[in-house]
Coordinates of N, CA and C and ligand atoms in Angstrom, one line a residue:
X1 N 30.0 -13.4 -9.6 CA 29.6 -12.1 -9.2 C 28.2 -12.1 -8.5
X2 N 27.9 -11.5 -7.4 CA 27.0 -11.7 -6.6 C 26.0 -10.4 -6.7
X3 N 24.6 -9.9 -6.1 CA 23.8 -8.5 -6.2 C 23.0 -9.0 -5.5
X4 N 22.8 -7.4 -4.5 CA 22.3 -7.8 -3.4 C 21.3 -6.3 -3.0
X5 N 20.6 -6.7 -2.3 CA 19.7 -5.1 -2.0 C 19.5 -5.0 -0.8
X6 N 19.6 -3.5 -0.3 CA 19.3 -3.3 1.0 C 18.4 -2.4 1.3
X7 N 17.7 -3.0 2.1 CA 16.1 -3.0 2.4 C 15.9 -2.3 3.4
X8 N 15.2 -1.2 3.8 CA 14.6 -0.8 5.3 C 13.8 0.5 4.9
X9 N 13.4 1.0 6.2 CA 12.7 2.1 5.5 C 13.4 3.7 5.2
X10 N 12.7 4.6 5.3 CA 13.1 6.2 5.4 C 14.2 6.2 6.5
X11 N 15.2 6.8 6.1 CA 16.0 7.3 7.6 C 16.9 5.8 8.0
X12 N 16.6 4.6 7.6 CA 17.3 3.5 7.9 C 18.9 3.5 7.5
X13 N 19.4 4.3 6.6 CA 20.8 4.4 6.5 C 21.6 4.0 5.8
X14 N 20.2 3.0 4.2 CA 20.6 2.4 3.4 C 21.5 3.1 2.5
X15 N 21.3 4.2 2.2 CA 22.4 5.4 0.8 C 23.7 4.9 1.9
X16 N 23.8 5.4 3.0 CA 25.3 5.3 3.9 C 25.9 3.9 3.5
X17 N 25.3 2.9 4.3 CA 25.4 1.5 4.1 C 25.6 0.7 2.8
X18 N 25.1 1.0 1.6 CA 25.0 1.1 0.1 C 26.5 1.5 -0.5
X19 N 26.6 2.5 0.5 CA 28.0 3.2 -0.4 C 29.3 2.6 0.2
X20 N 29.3 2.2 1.7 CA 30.5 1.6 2.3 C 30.5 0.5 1.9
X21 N 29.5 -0.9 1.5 CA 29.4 -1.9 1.0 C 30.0 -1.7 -0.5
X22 N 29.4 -0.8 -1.2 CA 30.1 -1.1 -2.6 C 31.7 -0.8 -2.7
X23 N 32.3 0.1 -1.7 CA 33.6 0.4 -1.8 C 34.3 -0.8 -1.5
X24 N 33.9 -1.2 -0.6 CA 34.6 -2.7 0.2 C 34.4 -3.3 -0.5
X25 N 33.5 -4.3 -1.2 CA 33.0 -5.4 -2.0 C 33.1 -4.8 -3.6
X26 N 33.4 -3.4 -3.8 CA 34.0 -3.5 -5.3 C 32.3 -4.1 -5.9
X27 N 31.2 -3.1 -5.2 CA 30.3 -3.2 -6.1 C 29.6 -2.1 -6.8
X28 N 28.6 -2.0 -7.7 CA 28.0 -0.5 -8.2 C 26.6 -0.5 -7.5
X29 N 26.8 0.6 -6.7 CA 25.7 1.4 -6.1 C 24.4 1.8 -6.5
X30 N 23.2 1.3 -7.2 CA 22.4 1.7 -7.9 C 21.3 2.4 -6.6
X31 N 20.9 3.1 -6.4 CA 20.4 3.6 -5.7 C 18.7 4.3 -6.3
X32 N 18.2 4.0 -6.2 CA 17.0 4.2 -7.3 C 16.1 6.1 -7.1
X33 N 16.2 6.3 -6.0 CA 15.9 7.8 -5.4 C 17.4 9.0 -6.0
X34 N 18.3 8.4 -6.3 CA 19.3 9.4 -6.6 C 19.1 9.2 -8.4
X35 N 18.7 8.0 -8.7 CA 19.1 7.6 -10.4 C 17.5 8.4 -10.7
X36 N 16.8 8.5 -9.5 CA 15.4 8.7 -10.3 C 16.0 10.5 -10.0
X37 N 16.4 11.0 -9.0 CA 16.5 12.8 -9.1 C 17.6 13.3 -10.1
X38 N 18.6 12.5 -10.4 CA 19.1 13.0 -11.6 C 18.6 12.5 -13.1
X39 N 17.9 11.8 -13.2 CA 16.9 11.9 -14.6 C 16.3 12.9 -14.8
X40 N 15.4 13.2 -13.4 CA 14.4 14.7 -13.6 C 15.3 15.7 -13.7
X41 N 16.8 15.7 -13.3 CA 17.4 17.0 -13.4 C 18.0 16.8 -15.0
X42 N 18.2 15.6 -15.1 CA 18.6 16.1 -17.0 C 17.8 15.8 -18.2
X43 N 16.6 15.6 -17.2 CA 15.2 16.2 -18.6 C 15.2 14.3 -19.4
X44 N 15.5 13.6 -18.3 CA 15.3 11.9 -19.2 C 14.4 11.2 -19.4
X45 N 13.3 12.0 -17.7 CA 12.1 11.3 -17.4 C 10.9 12.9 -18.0
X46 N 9.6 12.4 -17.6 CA 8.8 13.8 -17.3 C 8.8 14.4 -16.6
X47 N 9.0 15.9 -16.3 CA 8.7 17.0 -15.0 C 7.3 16.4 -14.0
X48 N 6.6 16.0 -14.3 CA 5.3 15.3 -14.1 C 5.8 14.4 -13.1
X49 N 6.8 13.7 -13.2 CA 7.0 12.4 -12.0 C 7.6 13.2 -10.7
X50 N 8.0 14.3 -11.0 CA 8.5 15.1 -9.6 C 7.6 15.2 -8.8
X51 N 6.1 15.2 -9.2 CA 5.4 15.5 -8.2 C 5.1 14.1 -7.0
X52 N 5.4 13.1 -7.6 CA 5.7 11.9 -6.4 C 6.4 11.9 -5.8
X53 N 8.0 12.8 -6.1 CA 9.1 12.6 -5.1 C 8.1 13.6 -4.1
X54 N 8.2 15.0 -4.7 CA 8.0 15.6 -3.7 C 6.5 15.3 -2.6
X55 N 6.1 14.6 -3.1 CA 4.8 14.1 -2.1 C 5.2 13.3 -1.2
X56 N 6.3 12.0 -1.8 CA 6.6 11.5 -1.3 C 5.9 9.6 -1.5
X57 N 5.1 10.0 -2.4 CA 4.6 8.7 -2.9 C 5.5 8.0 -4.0
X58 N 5.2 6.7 -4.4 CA 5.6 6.3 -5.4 C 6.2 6.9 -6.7
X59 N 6.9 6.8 -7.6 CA 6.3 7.5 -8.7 C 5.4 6.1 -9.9
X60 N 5.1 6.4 -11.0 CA 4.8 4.8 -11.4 C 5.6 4.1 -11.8
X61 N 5.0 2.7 -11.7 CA 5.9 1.9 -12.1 C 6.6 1.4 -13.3
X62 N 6.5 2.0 -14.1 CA 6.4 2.0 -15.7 C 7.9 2.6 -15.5
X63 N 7.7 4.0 -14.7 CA 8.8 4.8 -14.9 C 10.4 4.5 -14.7
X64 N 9.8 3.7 -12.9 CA 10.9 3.6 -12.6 C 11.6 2.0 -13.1
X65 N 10.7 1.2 -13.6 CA 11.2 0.1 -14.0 C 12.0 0.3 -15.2
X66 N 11.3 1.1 -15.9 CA 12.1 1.5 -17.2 C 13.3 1.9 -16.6
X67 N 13.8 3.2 -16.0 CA 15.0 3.7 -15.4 C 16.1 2.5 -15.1
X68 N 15.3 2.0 -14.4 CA 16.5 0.3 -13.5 C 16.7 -0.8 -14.7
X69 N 15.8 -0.9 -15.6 CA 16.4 -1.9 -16.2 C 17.5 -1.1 -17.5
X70 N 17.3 0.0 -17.6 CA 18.7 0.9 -18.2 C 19.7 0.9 -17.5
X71 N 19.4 1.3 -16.5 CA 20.5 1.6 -16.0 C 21.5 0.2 -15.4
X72 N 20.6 -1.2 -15.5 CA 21.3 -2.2 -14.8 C 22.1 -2.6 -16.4
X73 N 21.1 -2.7 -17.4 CA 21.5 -2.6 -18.8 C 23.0 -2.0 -19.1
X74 N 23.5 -0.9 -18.6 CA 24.4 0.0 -18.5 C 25.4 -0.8 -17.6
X75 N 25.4 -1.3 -16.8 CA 27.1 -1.6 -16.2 C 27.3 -2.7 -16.6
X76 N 29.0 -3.1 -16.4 CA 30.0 -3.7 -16.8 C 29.6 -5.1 -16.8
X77 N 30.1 -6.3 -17.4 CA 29.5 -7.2 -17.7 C 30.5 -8.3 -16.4
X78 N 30.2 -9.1 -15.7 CA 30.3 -9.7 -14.2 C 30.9 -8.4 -13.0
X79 N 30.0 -7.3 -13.0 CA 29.8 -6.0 -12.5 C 29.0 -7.0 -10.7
X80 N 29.4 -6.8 -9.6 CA 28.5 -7.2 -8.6 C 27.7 -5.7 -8.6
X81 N 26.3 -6.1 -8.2 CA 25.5 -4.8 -7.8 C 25.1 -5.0 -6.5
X82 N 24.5 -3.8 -6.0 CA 24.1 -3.2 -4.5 C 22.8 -2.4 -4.9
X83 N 21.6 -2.3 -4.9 CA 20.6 -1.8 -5.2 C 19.8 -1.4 -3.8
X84 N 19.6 0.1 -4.0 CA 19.1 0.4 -2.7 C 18.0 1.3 -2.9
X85 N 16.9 1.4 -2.2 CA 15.7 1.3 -2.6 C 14.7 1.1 -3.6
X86 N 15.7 0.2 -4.0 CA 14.5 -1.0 -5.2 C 14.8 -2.0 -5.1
X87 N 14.2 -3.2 -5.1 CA 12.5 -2.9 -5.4 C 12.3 -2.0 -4.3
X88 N 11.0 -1.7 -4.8 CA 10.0 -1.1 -3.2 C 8.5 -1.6 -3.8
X89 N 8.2 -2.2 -4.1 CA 6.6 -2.7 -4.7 C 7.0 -4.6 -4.6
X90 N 6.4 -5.5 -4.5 CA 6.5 -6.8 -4.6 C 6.6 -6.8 -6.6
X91 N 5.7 -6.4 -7.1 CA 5.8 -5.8 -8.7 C 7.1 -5.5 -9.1
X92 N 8.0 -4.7 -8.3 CA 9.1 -4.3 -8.6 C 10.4 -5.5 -8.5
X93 N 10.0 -6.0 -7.2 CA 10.6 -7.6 -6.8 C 10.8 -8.4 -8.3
X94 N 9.3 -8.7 -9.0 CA 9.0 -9.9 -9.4 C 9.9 -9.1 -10.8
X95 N 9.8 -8.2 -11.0 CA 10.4 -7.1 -12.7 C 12.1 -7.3 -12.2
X96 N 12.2 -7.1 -11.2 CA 14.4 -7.3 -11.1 C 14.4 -8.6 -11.3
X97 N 13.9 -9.6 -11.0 CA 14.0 -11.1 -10.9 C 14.0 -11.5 -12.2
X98 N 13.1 -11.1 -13.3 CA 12.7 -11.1 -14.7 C 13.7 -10.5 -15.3
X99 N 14.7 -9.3 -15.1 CA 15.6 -8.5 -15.6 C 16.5 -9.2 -15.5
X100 N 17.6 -9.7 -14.4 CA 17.9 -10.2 -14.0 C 18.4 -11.7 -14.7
X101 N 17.3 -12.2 -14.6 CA 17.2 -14.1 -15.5 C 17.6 -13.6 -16.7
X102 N 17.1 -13.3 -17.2 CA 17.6 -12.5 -18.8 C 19.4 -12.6 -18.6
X103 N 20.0 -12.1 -17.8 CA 21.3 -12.1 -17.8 C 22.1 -13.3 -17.5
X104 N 21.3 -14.4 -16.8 CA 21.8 -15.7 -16.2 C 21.7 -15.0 -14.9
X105 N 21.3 -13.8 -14.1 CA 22.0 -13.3 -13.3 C 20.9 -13.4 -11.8
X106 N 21.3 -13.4 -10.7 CA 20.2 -13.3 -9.6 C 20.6 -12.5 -8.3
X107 N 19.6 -12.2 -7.2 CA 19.4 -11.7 -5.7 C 20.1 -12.8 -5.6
X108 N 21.6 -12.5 -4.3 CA 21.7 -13.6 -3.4 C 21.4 -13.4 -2.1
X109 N 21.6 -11.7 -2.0 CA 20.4 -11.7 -0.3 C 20.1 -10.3 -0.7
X110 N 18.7 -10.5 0.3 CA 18.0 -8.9 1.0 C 18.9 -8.7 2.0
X111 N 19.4 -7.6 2.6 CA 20.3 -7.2 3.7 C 18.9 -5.8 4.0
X112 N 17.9 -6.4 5.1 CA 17.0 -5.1 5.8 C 18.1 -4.8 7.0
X113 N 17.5 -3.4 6.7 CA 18.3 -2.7 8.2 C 17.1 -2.0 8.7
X114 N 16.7 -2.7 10.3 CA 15.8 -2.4 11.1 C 15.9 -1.1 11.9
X115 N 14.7 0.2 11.6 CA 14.9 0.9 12.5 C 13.8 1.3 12.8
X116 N 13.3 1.8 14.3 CA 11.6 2.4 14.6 C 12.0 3.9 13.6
X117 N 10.6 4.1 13.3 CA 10.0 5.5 13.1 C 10.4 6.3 14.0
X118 N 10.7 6.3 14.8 CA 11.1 7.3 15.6 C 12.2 7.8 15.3
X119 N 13.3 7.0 15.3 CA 14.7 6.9 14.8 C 14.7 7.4 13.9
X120 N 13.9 7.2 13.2 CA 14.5 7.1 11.0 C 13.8 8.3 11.2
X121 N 12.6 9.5 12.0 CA 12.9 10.1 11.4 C 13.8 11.3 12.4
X122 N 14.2 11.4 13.0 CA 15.0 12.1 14.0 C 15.8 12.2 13.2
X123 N 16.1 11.1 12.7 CA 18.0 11.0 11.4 C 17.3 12.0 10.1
X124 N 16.4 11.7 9.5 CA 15.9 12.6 8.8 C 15.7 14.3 8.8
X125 N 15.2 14.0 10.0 CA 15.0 15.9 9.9 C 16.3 16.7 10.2
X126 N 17.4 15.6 10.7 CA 18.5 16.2 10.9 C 19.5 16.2 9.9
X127 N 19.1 15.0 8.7 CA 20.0 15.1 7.3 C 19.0 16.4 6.5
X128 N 17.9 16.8 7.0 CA 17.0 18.0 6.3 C 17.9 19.4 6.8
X129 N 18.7 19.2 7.1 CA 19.6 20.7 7.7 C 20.3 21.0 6.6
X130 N 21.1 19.6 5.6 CA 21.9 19.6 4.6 C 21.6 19.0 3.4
X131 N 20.1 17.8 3.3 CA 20.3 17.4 2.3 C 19.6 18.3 1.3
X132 N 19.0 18.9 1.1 CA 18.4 19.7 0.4 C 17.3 19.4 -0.6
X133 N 16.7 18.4 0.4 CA 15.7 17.9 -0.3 C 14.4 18.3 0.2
X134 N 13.7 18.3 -0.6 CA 12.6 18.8 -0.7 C 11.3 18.1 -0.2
X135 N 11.8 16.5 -0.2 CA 10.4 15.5 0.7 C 11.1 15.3 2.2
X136 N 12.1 16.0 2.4 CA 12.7 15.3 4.2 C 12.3 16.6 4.8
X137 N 11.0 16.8 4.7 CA 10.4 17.5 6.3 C 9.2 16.4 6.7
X138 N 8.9 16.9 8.2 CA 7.8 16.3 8.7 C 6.9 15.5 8.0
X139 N 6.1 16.6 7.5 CA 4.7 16.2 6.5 C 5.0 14.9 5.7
X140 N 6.0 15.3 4.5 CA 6.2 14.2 3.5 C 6.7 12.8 4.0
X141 N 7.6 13.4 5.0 CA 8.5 12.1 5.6 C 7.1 11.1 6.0
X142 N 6.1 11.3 6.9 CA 5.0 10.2 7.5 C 4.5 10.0 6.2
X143 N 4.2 10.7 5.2 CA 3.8 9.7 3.9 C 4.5 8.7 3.6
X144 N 5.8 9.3 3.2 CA 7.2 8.0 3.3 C 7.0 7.0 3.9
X145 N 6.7 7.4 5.2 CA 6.6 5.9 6.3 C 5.7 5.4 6.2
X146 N 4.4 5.6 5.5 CA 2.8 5.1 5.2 C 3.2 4.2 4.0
X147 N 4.0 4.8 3.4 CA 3.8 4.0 2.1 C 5.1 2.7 2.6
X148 N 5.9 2.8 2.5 CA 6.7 1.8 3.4 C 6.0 0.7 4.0
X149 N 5.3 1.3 4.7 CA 4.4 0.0 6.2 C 3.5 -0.8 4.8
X150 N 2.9 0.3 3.9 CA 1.6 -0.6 2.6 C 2.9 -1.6 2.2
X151 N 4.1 -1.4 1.4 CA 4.7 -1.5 0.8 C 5.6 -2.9 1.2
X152 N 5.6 -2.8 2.1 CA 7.2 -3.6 2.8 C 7.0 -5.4 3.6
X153 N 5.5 -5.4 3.5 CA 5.2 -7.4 4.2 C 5.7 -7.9 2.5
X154 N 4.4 -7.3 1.5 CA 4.7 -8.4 0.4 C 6.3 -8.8 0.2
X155 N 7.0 -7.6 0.1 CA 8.6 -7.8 -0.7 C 9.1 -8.3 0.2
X156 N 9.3 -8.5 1.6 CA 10.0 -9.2 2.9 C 9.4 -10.9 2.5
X157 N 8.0 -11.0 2.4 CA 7.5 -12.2 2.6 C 8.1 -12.9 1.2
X158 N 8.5 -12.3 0.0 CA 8.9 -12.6 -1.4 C 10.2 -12.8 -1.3
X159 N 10.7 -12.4 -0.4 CA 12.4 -13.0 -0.3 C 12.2 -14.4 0.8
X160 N 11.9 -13.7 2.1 CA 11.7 -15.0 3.3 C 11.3 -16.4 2.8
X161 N 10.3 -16.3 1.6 CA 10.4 -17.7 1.0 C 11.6 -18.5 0.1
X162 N 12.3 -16.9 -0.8 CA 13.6 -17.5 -1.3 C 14.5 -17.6 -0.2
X163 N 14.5 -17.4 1.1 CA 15.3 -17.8 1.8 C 16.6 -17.1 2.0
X164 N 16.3 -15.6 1.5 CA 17.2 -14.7 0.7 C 17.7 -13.3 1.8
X165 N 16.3 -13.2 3.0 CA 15.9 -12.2 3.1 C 17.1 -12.2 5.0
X166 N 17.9 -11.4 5.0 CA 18.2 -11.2 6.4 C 18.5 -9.5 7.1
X167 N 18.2 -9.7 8.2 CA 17.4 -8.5 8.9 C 18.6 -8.4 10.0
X168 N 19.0 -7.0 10.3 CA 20.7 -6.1 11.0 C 19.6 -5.1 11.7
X169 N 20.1 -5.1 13.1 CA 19.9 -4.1 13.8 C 20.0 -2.8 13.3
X170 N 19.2 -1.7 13.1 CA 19.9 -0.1 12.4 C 19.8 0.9 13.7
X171 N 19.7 0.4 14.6 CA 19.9 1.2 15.9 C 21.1 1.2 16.5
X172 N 22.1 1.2 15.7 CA 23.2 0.9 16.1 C 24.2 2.1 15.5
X173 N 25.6 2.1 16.1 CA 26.3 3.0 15.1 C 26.8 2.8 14.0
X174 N 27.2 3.7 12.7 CA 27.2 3.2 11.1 C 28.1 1.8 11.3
X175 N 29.3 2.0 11.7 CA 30.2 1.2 11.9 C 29.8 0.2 12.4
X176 N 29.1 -0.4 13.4 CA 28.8 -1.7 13.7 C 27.3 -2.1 12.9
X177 N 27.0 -1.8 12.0 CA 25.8 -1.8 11.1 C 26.9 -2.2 10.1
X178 N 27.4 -1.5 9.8 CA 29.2 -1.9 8.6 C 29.5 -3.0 8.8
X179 N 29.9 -3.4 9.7 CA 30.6 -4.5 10.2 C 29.1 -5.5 10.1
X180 N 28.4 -5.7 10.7 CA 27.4 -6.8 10.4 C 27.0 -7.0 9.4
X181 N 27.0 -5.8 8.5 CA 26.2 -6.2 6.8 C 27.5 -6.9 6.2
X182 N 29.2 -6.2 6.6 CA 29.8 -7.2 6.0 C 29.8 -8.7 6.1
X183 N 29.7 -8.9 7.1 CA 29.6 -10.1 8.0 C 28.6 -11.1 6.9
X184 N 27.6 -10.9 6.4 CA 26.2 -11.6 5.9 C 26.8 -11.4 4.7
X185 N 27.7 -10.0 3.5 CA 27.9 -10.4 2.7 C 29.4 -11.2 2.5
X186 N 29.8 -11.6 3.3 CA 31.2 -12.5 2.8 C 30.6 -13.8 3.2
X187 N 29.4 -14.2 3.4 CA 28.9 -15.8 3.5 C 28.4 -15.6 2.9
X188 N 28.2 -14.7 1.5 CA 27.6 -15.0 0.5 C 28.5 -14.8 -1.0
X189 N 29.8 -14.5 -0.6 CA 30.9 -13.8 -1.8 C 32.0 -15.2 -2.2
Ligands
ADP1 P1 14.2 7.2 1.1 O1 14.6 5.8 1.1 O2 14.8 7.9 2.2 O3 12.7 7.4 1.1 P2 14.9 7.6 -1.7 O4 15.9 8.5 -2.2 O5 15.2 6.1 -1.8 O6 14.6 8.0 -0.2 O7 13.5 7.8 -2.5 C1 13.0 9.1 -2.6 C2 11.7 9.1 -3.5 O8 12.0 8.6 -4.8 C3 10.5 8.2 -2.9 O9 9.8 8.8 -2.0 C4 9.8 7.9 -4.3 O10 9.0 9.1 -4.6 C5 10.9 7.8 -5.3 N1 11.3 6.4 -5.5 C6 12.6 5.9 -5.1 N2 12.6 4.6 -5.4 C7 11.4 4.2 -5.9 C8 10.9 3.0 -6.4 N3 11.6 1.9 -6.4 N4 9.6 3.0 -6.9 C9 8.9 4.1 -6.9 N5 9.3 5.3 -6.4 C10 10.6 5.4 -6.0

């Protein structure tokens, strides 16, 4: 059983890409931005950590580590995973790697999906028509992106040494983004 994470920033297409990869490859979707907004909505975490979604910063790390190692705790036993937007801290990297050993279990690749700011947020303000979220306007989104740019050398450079880490055009359409991420995970399946 293999687990794998997909990496890029705001607007990159990872939730899309996350969800056609696990249907195809028969993996579980951990997605850490949806596992973290339905905690706040069933009262699991504190009201208190909403104020980082909605800023758009981190929340801490305490919180969300706790969350992921539950929730990874929680599925089926030789379960493949797909984890998408976690890690996002090199701290969060080195805590799945630790979680992980514990089970015999490891990363076989980072799958980043490359796209400018510009891009990611055009796709943004235009999933802000329907997603109904409350950090995809303007303002919060460039925090997003700020924290991203602080965020994103260490964890790239922490895979690139495991030799782990490969990088997909996201200027592209979902479908040929589909097709290439499959591509990288069946030389690893
Ligand atoms: P996006 O990738 O488009 O920014 P997400 O749904 O992945 O959207 O994340 C939304 C918000 O949830 C983030 O801005 C942050 O506040 C919080 N969050 C998600 N994942 C993490 C994480 N791994 N560590 C800390 N905060 C997180």
């Amino acid at each position: 059983m293999k687990n794998f994470i997909i990496f890029g920033s705001p607007g990159a297409g990872k939730g899309t890409q996350a969800e056609l990869l696990a249907k195809k490859y028969n993996l579980a979707h951990l997605s850490s931005g949806a596992i973290l907004r339905n905690a706040l909505q069933n009262g699991l975490i504190s009201d208190n950590t909403n104020k980082y979604l909605k800023a758009g910063n981190l929340v801490p790390e305490k919180t969300i580590i706790n969350l992921m190692t539950e929730t990874i705790g929680r599925q089926k036993k030789n379960q493949g995973l797909i984890f998408d937007g976690f890690p996002r801290t090199l701290n969060q990297a080195e805590k799945l790697d630790e979680i992980l050993k514990e089970k015999n279990l490891t990363i076989s690749k980072v799958l980043e999906i490359k796209i400018n700011e510009k891009e990611g947020t055009k796709r943004i303000l235009e999933r802000a028509k329907t997603s109904g979220r409350n950090d995809d306007n303007k303002k919060i989104l460039n925090n997003r992106f700020r924290v991203y740019r602080q965020e994103m050398t260490p964890i790239k450079n922490y895979y690139r040494t495991q030799k782990k880490l490969v990088s997909i055009d996201g200027c592209r359409t979902v479908e040929e983004i589909f097709q290439n991420l499959s591509a990288e995970i069946e030389k690893n399946i």
